[in-house]
Tab-separated table of C-alpha atoms in Angstrom:
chain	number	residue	atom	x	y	z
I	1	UNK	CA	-43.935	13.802	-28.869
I	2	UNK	CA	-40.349	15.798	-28.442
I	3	UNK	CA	-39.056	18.773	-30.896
I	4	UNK	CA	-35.452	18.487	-31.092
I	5	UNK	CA	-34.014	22.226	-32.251
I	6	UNK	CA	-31.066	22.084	-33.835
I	7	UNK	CA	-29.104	25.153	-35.085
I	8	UNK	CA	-28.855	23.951	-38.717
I	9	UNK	CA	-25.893	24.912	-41.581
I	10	UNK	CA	-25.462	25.168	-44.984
I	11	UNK	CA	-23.439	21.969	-44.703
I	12	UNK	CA	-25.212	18.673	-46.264
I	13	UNK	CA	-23.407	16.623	-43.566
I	14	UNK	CA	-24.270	18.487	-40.515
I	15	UNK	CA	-28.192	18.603	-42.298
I	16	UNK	CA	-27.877	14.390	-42.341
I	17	UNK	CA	-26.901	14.169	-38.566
I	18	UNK	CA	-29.247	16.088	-37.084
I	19	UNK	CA	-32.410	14.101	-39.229
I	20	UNK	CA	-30.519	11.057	-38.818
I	21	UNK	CA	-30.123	11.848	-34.665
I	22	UNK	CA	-34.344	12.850	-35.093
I	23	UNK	CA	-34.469	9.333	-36.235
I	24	UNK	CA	-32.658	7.466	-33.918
I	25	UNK	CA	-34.523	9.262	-30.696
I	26	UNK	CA	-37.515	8.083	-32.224
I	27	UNK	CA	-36.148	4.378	-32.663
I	28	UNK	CA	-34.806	4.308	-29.060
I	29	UNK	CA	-37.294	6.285	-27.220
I	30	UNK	CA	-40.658	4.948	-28.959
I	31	UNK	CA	-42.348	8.679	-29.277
I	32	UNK	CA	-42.782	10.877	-32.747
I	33	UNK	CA	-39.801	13.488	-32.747
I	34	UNK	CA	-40.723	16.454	-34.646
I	35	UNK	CA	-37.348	18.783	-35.899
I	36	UNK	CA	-36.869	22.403	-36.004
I	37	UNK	CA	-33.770	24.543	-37.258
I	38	UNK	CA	-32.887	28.211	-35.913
I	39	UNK	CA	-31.512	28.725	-39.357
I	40	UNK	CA	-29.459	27.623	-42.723
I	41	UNK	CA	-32.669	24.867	-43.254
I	42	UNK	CA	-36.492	23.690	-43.024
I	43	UNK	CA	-38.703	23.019	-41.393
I	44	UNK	CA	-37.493	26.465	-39.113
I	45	UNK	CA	-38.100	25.658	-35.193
I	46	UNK	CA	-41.022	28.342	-35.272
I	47	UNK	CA	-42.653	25.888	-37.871
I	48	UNK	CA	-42.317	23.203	-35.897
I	49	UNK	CA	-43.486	24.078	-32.644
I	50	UNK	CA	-46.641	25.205	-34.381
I	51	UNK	CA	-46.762	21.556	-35.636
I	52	UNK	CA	-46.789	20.668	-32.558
I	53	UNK	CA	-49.169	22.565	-30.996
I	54	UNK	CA	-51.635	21.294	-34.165
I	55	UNK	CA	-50.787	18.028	-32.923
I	56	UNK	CA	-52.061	18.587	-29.337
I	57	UNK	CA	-48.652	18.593	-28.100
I	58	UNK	CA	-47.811	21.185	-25.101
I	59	UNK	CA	-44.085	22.045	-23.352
I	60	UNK	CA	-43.240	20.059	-20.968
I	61	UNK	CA	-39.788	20.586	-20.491
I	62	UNK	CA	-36.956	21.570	-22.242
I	63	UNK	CA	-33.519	19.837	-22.536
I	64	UNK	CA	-30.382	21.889	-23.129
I	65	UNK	CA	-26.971	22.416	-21.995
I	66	UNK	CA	-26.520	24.404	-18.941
I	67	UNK	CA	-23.429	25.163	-20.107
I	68	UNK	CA	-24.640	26.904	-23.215
């Protein structure tokens, strides 16, 4: 299982391509991907990671840019 955080907006479009991205990691990589927003949108990235951990799922990593 992965949680993808996203940063969210009020925009409808930029709310569509992050789901739609959720879905297509799950396609191509096989595993649940749970989603989480820092703001604008639910479910917030707090929610999710307490999904998670309902779910039995623990950090293993975390995937970002080291730019950023």
């Amino acid at each position: 299982m992965i949680l993808l955080a996203a940063h969210g907006s009020p925009d409808p479009r930029a709310q569509a391509l992050a789901r739609g991205l959720r879905k297509g990691l799950e396609r191509v990589l096989g595993v649940e991907v749970l989603l989480g927003f820092i703001e604008h949108q639910s479910p917030t990235l707090l929610e999710s990671t307490l999904e998670l951990g309902r779910r039995g799922g623990s950090r293993q990593g975390l995937l970002g840019d080291p730019q950023g």
